[in-house]
Each structure stands twice: as structure tokens, then as C-alpha cells.
Short mmCIF file of C-alpha atoms in Angstrom, two decimals:
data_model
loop_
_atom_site.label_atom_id
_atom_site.label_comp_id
_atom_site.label_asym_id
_atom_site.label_seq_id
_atom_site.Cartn_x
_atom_site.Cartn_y
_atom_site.Cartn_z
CA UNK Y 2 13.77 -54.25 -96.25
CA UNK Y 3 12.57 -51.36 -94.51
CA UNK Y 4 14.91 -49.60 -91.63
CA UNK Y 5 12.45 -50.78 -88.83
CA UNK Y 6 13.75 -54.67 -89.84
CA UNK Y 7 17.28 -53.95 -90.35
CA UNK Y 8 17.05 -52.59 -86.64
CA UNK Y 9 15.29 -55.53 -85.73
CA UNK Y 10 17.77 -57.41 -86.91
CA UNK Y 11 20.88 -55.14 -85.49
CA UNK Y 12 19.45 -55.54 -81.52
CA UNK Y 13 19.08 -59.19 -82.23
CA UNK Y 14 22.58 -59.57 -83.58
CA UNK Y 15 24.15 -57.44 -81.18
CA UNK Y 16 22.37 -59.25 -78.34
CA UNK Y 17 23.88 -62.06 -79.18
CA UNK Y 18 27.42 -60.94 -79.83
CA UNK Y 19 27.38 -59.63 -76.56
CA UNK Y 20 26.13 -62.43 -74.51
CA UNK Y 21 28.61 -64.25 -76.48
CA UNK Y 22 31.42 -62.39 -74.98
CA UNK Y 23 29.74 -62.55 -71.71
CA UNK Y 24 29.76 -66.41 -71.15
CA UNK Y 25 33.22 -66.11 -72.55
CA UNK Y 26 34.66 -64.67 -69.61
CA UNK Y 27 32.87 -66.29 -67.22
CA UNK Y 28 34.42 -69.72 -68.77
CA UNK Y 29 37.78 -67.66 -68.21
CA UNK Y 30 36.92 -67.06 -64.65
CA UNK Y 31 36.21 -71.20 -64.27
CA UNK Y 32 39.47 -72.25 -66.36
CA UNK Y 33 42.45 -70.18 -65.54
CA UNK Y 34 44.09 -72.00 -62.68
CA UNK Y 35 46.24 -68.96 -61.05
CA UNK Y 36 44.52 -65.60 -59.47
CA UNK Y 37 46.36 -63.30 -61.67
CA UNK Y 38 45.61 -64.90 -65.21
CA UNK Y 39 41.60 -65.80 -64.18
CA UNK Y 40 41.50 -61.38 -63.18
CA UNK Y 41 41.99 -60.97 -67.51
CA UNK Y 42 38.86 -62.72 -68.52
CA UNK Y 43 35.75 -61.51 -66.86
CA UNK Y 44 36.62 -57.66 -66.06
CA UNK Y 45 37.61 -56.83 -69.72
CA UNK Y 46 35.54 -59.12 -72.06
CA UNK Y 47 32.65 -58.70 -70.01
CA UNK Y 48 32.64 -54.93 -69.69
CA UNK Y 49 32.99 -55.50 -73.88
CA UNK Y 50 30.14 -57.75 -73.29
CA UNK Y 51 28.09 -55.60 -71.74
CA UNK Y 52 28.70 -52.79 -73.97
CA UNK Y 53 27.23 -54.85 -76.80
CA UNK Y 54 24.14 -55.53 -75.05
CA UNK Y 55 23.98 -51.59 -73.97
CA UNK Y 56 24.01 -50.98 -77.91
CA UNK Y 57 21.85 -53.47 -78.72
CA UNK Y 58 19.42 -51.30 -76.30
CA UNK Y 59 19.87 -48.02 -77.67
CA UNK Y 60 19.55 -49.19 -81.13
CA UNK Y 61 15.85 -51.17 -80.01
CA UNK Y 62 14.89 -47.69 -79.16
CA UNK Y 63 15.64 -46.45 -82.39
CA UNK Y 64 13.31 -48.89 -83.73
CA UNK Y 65 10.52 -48.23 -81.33
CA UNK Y 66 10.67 -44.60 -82.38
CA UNK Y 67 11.62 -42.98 -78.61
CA UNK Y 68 15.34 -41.75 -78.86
CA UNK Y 69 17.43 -43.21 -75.85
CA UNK Y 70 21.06 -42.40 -75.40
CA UNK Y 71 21.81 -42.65 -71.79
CA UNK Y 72 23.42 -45.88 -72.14
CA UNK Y 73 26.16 -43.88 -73.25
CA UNK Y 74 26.28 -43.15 -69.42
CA UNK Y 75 26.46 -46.70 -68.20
CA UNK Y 76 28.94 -47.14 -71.19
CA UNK Y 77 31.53 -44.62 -70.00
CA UNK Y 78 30.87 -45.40 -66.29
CA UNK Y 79 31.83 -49.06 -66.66
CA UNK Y 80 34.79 -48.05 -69.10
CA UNK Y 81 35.83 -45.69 -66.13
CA UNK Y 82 35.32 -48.13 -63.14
CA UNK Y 83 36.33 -51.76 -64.24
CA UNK Y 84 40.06 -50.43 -64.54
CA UNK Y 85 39.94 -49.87 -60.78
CA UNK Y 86 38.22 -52.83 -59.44
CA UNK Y 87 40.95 -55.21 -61.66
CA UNK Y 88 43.85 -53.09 -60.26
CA UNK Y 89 42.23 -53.19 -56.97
CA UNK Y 90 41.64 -57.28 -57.21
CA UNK Y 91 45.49 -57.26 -58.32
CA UNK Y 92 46.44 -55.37 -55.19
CA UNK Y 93 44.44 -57.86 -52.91
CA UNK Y 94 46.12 -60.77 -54.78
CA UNK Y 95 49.77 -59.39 -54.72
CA UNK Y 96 49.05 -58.52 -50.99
CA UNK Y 97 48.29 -61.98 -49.78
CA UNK Y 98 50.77 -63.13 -51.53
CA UNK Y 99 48.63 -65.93 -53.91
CA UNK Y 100 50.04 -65.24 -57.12
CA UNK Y 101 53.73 -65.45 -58.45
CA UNK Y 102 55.59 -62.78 -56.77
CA UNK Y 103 56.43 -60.05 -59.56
CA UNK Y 104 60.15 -59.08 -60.73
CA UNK Y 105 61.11 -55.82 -58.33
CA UNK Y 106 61.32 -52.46 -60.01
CA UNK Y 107 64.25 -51.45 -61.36
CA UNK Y 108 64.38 -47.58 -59.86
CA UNK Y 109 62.42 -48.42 -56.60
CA UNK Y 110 63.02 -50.24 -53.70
CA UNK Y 111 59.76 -52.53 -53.56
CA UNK Y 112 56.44 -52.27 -54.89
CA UNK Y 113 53.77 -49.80 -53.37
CA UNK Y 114 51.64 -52.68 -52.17
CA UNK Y 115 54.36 -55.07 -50.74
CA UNK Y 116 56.11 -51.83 -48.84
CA UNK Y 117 54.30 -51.74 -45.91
CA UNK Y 118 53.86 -55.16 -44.62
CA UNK Y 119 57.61 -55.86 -45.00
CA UNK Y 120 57.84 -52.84 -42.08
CA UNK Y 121 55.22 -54.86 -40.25
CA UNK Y 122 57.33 -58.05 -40.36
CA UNK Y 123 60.25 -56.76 -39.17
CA UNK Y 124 58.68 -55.16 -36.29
CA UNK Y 125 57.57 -58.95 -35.71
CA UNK Y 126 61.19 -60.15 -36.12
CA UNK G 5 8.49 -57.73 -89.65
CA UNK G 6 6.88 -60.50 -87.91
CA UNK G 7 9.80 -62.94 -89.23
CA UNK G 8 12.62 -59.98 -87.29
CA UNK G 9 10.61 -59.42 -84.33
CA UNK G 10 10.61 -63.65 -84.05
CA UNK G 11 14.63 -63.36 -84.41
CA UNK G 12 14.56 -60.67 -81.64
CA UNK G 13 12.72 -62.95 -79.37
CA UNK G 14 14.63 -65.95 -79.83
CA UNK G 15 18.16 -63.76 -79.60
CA UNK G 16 16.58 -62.42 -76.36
CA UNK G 17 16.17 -66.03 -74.78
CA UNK G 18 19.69 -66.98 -75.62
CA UNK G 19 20.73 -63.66 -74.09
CA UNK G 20 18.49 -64.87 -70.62
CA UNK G 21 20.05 -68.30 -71.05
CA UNK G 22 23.40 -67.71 -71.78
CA UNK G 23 23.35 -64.63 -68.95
CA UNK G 24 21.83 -66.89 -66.23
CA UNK G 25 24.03 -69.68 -67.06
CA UNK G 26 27.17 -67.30 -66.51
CA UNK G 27 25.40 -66.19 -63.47
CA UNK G 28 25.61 -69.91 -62.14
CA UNK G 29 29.39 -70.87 -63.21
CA UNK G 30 30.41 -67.89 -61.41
CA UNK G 31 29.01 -68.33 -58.13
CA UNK G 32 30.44 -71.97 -58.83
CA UNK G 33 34.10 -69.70 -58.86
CA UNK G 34 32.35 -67.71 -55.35
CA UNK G 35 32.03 -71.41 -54.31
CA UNK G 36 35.25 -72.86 -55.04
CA UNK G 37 37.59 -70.34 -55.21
CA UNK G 38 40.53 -70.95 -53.26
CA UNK G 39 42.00 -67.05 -52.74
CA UNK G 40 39.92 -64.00 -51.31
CA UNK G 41 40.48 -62.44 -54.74
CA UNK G 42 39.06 -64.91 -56.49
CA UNK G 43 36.16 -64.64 -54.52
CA UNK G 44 36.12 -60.47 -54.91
CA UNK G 45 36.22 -61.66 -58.92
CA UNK G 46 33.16 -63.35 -58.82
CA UNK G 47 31.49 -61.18 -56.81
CA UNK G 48 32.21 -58.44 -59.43
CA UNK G 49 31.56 -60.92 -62.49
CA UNK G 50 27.83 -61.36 -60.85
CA UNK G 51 26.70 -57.52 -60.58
CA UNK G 52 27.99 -57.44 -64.60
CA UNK G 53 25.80 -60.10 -65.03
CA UNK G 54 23.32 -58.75 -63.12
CA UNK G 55 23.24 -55.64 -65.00
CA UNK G 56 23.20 -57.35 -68.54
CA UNK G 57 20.11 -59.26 -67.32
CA UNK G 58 18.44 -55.98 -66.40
CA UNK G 59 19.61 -54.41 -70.05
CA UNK G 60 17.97 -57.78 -71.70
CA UNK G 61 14.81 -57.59 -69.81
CA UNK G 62 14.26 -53.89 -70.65
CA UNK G 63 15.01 -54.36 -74.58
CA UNK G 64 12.91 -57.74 -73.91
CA UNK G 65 9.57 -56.14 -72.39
CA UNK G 66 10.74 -52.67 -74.84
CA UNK G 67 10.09 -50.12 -71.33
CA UNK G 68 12.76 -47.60 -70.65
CA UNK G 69 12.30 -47.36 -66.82
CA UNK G 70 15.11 -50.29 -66.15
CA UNK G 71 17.62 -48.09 -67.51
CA UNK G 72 18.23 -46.44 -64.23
CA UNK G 73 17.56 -49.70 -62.42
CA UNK G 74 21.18 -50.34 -64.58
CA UNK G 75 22.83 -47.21 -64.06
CA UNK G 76 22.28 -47.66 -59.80
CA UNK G 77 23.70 -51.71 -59.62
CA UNK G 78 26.86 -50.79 -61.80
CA UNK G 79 27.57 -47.99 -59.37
CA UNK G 80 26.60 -50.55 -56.46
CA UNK G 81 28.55 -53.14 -58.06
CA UNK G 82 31.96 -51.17 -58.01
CA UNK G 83 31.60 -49.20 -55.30
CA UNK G 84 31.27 -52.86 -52.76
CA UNK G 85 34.15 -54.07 -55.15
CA UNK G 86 36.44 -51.10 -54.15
CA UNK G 87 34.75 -51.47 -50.24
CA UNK G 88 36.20 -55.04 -49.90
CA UNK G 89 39.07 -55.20 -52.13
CA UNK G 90 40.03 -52.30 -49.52
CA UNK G 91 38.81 -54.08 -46.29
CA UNK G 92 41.19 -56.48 -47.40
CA UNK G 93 44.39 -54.42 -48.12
CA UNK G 94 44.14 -52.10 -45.43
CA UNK G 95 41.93 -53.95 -42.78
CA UNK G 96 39.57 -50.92 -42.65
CA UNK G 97 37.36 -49.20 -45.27
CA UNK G 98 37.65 -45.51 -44.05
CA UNK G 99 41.03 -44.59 -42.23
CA UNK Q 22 39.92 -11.05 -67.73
CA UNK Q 23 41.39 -14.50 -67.39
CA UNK Q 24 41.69 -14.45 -63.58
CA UNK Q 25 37.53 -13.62 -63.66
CA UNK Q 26 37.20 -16.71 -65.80
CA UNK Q 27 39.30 -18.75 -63.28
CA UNK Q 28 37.68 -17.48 -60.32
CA UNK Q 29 34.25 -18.43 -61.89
CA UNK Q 30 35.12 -21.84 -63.90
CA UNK Q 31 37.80 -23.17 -61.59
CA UNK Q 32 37.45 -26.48 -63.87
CA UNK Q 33 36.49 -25.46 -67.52
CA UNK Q 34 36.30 -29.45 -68.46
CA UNK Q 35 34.99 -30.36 -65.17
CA UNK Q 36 31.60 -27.92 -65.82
CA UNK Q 37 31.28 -29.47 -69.91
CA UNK Q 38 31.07 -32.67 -68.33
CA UNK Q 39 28.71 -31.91 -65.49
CA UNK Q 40 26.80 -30.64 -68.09
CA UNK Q 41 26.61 -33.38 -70.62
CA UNK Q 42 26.11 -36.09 -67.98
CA UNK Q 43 23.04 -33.90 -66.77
CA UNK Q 44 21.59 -33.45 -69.95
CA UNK Q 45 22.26 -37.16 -71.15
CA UNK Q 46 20.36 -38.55 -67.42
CA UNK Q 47 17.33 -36.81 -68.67
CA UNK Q 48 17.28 -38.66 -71.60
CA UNK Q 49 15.70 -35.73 -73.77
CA UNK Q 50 17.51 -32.49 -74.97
CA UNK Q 51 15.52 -29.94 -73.96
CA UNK Q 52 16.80 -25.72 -73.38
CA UNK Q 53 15.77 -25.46 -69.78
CA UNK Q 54 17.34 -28.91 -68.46
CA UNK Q 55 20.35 -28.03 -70.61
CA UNK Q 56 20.56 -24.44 -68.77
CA UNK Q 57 19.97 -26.21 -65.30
CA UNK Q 58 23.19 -28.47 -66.55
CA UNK Q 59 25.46 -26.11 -66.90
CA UNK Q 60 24.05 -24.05 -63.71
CA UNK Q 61 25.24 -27.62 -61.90
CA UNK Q 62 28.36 -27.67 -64.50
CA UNK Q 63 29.10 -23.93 -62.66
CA UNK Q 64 28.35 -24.15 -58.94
CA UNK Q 65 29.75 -27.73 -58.25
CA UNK Q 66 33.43 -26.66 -59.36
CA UNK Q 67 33.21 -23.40 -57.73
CA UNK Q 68 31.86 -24.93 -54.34
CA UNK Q 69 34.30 -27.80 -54.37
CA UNK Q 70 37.55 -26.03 -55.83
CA UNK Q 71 38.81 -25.97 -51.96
CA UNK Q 72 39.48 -29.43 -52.31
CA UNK Q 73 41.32 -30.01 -55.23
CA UNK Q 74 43.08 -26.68 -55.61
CA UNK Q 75 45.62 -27.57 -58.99
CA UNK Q 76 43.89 -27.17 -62.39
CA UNK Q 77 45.78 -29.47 -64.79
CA UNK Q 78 47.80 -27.21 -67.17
CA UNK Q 79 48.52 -28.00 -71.10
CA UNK Q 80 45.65 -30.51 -71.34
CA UNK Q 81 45.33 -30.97 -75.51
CA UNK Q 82 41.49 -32.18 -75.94
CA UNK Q 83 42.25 -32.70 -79.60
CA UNK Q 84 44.83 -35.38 -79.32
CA UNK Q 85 42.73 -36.50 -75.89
CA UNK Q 86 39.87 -37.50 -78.68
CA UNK Q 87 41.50 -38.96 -81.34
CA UNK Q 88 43.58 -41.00 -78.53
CA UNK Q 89 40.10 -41.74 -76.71
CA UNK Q 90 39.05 -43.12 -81.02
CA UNK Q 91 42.51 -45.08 -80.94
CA UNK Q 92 41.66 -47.19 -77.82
CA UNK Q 93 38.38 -47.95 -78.27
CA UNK Q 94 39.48 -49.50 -81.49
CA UNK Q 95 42.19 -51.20 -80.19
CA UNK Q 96 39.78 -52.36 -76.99
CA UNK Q 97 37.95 -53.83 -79.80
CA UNK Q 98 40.70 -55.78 -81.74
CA UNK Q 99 42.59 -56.96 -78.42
CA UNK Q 100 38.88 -57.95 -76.88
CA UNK Q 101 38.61 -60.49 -79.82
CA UNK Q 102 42.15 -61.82 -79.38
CA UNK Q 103 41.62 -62.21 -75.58
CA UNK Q 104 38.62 -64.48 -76.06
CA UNK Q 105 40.59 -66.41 -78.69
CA UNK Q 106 42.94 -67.01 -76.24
CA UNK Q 107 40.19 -68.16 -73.23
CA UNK Q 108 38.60 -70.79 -75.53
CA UNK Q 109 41.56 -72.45 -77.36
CA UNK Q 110 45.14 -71.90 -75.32
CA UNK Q 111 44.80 -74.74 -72.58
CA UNK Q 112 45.97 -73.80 -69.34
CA UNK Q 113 49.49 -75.99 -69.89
CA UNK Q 114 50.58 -73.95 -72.52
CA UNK Q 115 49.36 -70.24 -71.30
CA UNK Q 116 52.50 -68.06 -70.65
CA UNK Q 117 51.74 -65.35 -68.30
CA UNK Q 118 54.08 -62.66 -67.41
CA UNK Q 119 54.97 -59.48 -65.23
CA UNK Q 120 56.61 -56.65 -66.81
CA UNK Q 121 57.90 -53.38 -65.36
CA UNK Q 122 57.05 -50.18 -67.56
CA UNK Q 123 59.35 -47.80 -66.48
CA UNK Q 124 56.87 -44.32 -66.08
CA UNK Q 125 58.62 -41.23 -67.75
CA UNK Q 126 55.18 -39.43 -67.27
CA UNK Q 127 54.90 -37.54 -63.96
CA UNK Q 128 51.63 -35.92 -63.56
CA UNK Q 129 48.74 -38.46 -61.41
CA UNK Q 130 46.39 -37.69 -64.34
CA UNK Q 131 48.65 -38.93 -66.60
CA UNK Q 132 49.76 -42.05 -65.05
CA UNK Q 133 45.74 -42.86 -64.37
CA UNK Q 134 45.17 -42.58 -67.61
CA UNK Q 135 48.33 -45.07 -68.97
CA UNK Q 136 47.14 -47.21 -66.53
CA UNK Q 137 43.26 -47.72 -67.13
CA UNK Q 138 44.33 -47.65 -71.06
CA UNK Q 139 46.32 -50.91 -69.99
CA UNK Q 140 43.48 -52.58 -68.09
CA UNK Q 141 41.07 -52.00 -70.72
CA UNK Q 142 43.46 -53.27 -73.49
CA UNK Q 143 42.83 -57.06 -72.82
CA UNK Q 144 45.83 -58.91 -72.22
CA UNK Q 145 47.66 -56.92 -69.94
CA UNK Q 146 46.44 -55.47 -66.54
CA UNK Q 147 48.41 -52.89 -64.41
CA UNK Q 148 48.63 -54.07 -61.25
CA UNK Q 149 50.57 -52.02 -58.76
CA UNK Q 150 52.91 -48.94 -59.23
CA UNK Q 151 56.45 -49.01 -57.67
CA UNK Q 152 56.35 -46.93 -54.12
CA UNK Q 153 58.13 -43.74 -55.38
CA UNK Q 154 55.59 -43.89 -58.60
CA UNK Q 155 58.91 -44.74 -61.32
CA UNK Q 156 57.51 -47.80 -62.50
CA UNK Q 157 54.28 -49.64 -63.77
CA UNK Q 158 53.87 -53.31 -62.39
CA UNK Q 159 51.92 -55.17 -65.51
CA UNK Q 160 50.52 -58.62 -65.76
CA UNK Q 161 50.24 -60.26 -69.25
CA UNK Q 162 48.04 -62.75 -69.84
CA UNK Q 163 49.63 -65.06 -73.07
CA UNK Q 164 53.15 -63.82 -74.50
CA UNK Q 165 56.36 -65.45 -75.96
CA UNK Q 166 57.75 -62.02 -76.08
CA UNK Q 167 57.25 -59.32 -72.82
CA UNK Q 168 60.36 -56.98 -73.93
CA UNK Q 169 58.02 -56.70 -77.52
CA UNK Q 170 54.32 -55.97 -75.18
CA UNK Q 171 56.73 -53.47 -72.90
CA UNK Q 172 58.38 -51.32 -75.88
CA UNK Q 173 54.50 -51.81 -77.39
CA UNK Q 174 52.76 -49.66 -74.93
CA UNK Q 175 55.61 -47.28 -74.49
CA UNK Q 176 55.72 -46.34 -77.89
CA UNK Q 177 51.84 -46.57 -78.02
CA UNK Q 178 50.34 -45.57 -75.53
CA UNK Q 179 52.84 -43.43 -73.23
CA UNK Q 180 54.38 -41.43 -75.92
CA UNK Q 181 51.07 -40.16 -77.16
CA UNK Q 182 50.14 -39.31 -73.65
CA UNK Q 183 53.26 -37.74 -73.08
CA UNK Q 184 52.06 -35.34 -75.54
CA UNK Q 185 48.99 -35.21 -74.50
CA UNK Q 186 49.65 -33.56 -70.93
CA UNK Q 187 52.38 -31.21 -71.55
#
């Protein structure tokens, strides 16, 4: 067993891990049957997902010989912007009101996202 | 080395298959679902996928050059997450 | 002396990064790209300093890393658990849950960081923050237990950070 195989071996295993956790969350996405509880699947165990298949790649370009480590930059750009397309999503869903309505906070008067349009309906009233 | 590199291949056609197939039961979500979040969600779901098909085509052909192919549709992918999820909040994308 | 140094690195960790990210797009380390970076890691901070004018103060980049070591490993553990959960909980039995987190950290830095830890540690997502910024609205996914998840990532998560940004 030579490193070259091992290698071989470590893309083909990650690969698969990774698409693994992939079609995982996407058969989160489809099951869940309430906005909030379908947002856990797909934005965390994909970004995992895709992290496997990101070391998969760097690890193939061990093997072929030409050093590659700027997948470390997709990496840490997904790990920095999936947190803030999920809390975004949660905004949308909290603002339209299609999930459970949460408790309200205990030092607060209302929750940043529902403050506004209560001022709106008011004004209506 | 022939028997790893036929492992590799194979482990790259799941990777297409099971990919494409999550590309397909989330537009199925774009279809169905009944909220505009869900429909963000799958949205956002599709560019991942996107960009894990673009990771297993450059380990599959062993090139390089998709790498920044990668690097350009995750920052598309978030930043016309954050450009709708706003345009629905606020009802505008710049104030 | 140190007012020179702040005048001319405005953002000390700002300029390291610029300069890593640089060097890590070319894909090959190499002296003169790796001087160009930290030409960019210099003149960005200093020409965009107008805009955010407050350096964060008592940032400890020690216990930033070996929290940044802690998550990833528990991003790992809690990943597994979460697609557990997908595949075998049916939808009839799934418990989801909001909790409040009540925030004792202050600083916006600080309170982006709890709450990106939180999204990334499957299971729970942060969801909205209360309008005054005192609390954390989080969702859980599967609990029998969201007093035990709450007291979980204070004494996890916020207390180290507490520490973390003095």
C-alpha cells in the first residue's frame, strides 16, 4: 500500500461521506412538515456535506502531486455565510407569520422582527 | 492502483447521482412549497448543490480551474439568498 | 509609538486576514504575492477605517482558536446526530421548540459570533434577537428538555465567549 492508494482511497471515501450527508438534508427539506423545522436540515448538514466533498478535493490533489489548499477558502466562506441565510430564512418565516409564533422575550417588549409591523397595524386600526 | 482509481470512479458516479438526485427533490420543495421561505430554502439548497456538482466534476476530470468556478456560485448563492430573504422583510433590497 | 502603529494598522487582524486570503487565492506560496498580500492587508484598512471607526478592544486570539477547535468538533458530533434525527424520528413524534437565551454579552461582535456558533451547531438555529438586543430567539429542532439545550449553550458557548471579548 503505497500513499498514492491510500489517497485514492481517502477522496473516494470522503466523496461519498459527503454526498451522503448531502441527500440527507435534502430528504429533510422534503419531510419536515412546518417552515421552521425543514430550515435545520439542508443549511447545516449540507454545508457539512459540502465540506466533505471540498476535502475530498484537496486531498485528490495531494495525490496528483500539485498542492491545492484554497478550498480552505470556500470552506470558511460557507462556514461564515450559511449562518446568515438560515437566520435570514427564519426572519422571512417569523415575519409572515407561517410558523408557530415564538414565546416573547422576557426583558423586551417584542421581537426585533415582529416590532415594526405591529406599528403598521395599528396605524391600519 | 488501477483497483483505487476504479473505487474513485465509481464513488464519483454516486457523488453525480446522489447530487443530481438532491438537485431534483429540491426543486420538487421550489415546486410545492407552500410558504415564501420554503421556497428561499430551496433556492439556497440548489446553489449548495450546485457547487458540490462543480467540486465532483473537478476531482472527477482531476483540473484545478473549477475551483474558482466554486468559489464565485457560493458567493452568488448567498448573496441572492440575503437579496430576497430581504425583498421580503423589508419590501426593498437597498433602503 | 503605539499611536504610529494605530494610525498605520487601524485593524491589526483585519490586515493578517487580507493577507492570508490573498496568498491562499493564488493557490501557491510564493515571497512576492505574499508581499503584495500584506501591501492589500495594509492599504484596505487604512483606506476604509472612515467607515468603521471602533477597533474591538481585549480580543484574546488564543482562546478565539482553541474555541474556533471546540466548534468544529462539536459541528461534527451534532452534524451526525442531526441526520440521525432526519432519517429515523417521523414527523409525529418530532418535538420542536423556541427558547429565549437571555444575552449577557454586549458587544455586536460578540453576539454575531454566539449566534452563527448556534446555527452551525445542528439542532438549534437563532432566529431573531429581541428589539433592545437582551435576548436570543432559538429554534430547536428535536428536544424533551429546552431548559437543559438553554443552560447548554450558556454555559458552553456564551461563557467562553464572554471571556473571549473582554
Amino acid at each position: 500500500m503505497s500513499g498514492e492508494i491510500i489517497g485514492t482511497y481517502a477522496t473516494a471515501i470522503c466523496l461519498l461521506i459527503g454526498s451522503a450527508f448531502i441527500i440527507v438534508g435534502v430528504i429533510g427539506l422534503l419531510k419536515f412538515n412546518d417552515p421552521m423545522t425543514r430550515l435545520h436540515a439542508p443549511t447545516k448538514v449540507g454545508t457539512i456535506g459540502i465540506g466533505m466533498l471540498l476535502l475530498a478535493s484537496m486531498i485528490h490533489s495531494f495525490v496528483l502531486g500539485d498542492t491545492s489548499v484554497h478550498e480552505i477558502l470556500i470552506m470558511a466562506f460557507l462556514f461564515v455565510t450559511a449562518p446568515i441565510s438560515a437566520h435570514f430564512i427564519a426572519k422571512v418565516s417569523i415575519h409572515t407569520r407561517t410558523c408557530a409564533t415564538p414565546p416573547p422575550p422576557p426583558r423586551d417588549d417584542t421581537w426585533s422582527t415582529l416590532s415594526v409591523p405591529e406599528q403598521e397595524v395599528q396605524a391600519e386600526n | 492502483m488501477t483497483l483505487a482509481l476504479g473505487f474513485l470512479d465509481m464513488a464519483s458516479v454516486i457523488a453525480f447521482v446522489a447530487l443530481a438526485l438532491g438537485q431534483l427533490l429540491s426543486m420538487v420543495r421550489l415546486v410545492l412549497g407552500p410558504t415564501p421561505g420554503d421556497r428561499i430554502l430551496a433556492l439556497d439548497t440548489m446553489v449548495i448543490n450546485a457547487l458540490g456538482l462543480i467540486i465532483v466534476l473537478g476531482i472527477h476530470l482531476g483540473v484545478q480551474i473549477y475551483f474558482e468556478v466554486a468559489l464565485l456560485v457560493a458567493m452568488l448563492g448567498f448573496v441572492s439568498t440575503v437579496a430576497l430573504a430581504r425583498f421580503l422583510l423589508r419590501g426593498d433590497i437597498i433602503e | 509609538m503605539s499611536r504610529a502603529f494605530y494610525w498605520l494598522l487601524p485593524h491589526p487582524l483585519l490586515t493578517l486576514l487580507l493577507a492570508v486570503v490573498w496568498t491562499l487565492l493564488q493557490n501557491e506560496f510564493s515571497a512576492g504575492m505574499m508581499v503584495f498580500g500584506v501591501f492589500l492587508g495594509i492599504i484596505i484598512p487604512w483606506g476604509t477605517s472612515v467607515w468603521w471607526p471602533d477597533t474591538p478592544k481585549g480580543f484574546r486570539l488564543g482562546k478565539m482558536a482553541s474555541y474556533c477547535v471546540m466548534v468544529l468538533w462539536d459541528i461534527v458530533v451534532a452534524n451526525v446526530q442531526v441526520a440521525w434525527i432526519v432519517l429515523s424520528v417521523p414527523n409525529s413524534k418530532l418535538k420542536p421548540a423556541w427558547i429565549v437565551v437571555p444575552l449577557e454579552l454586549r458587544q455586536p461582535e460578540a453576539i454575531t459570533v454566539l449566534a452563527g456558533t448556534i446555527t452551525l451547531t445542528p439542532g438549534t438555529v437563532s432566529a431573531d434577537l429581541s428589539e433592545h438586543g437582551n435576548s436570543l430567539l432559538v429554534h430547536v429542532l428535536h428536544t424533551d428538555d429546552p431548559d437543559a439545550v438553554r443552560d447548554d449553550i450558556i454555559s458552553r458557548y456564551q461563557n467562553r465567549l464572554k471571556e473571549i471579548f473582554k
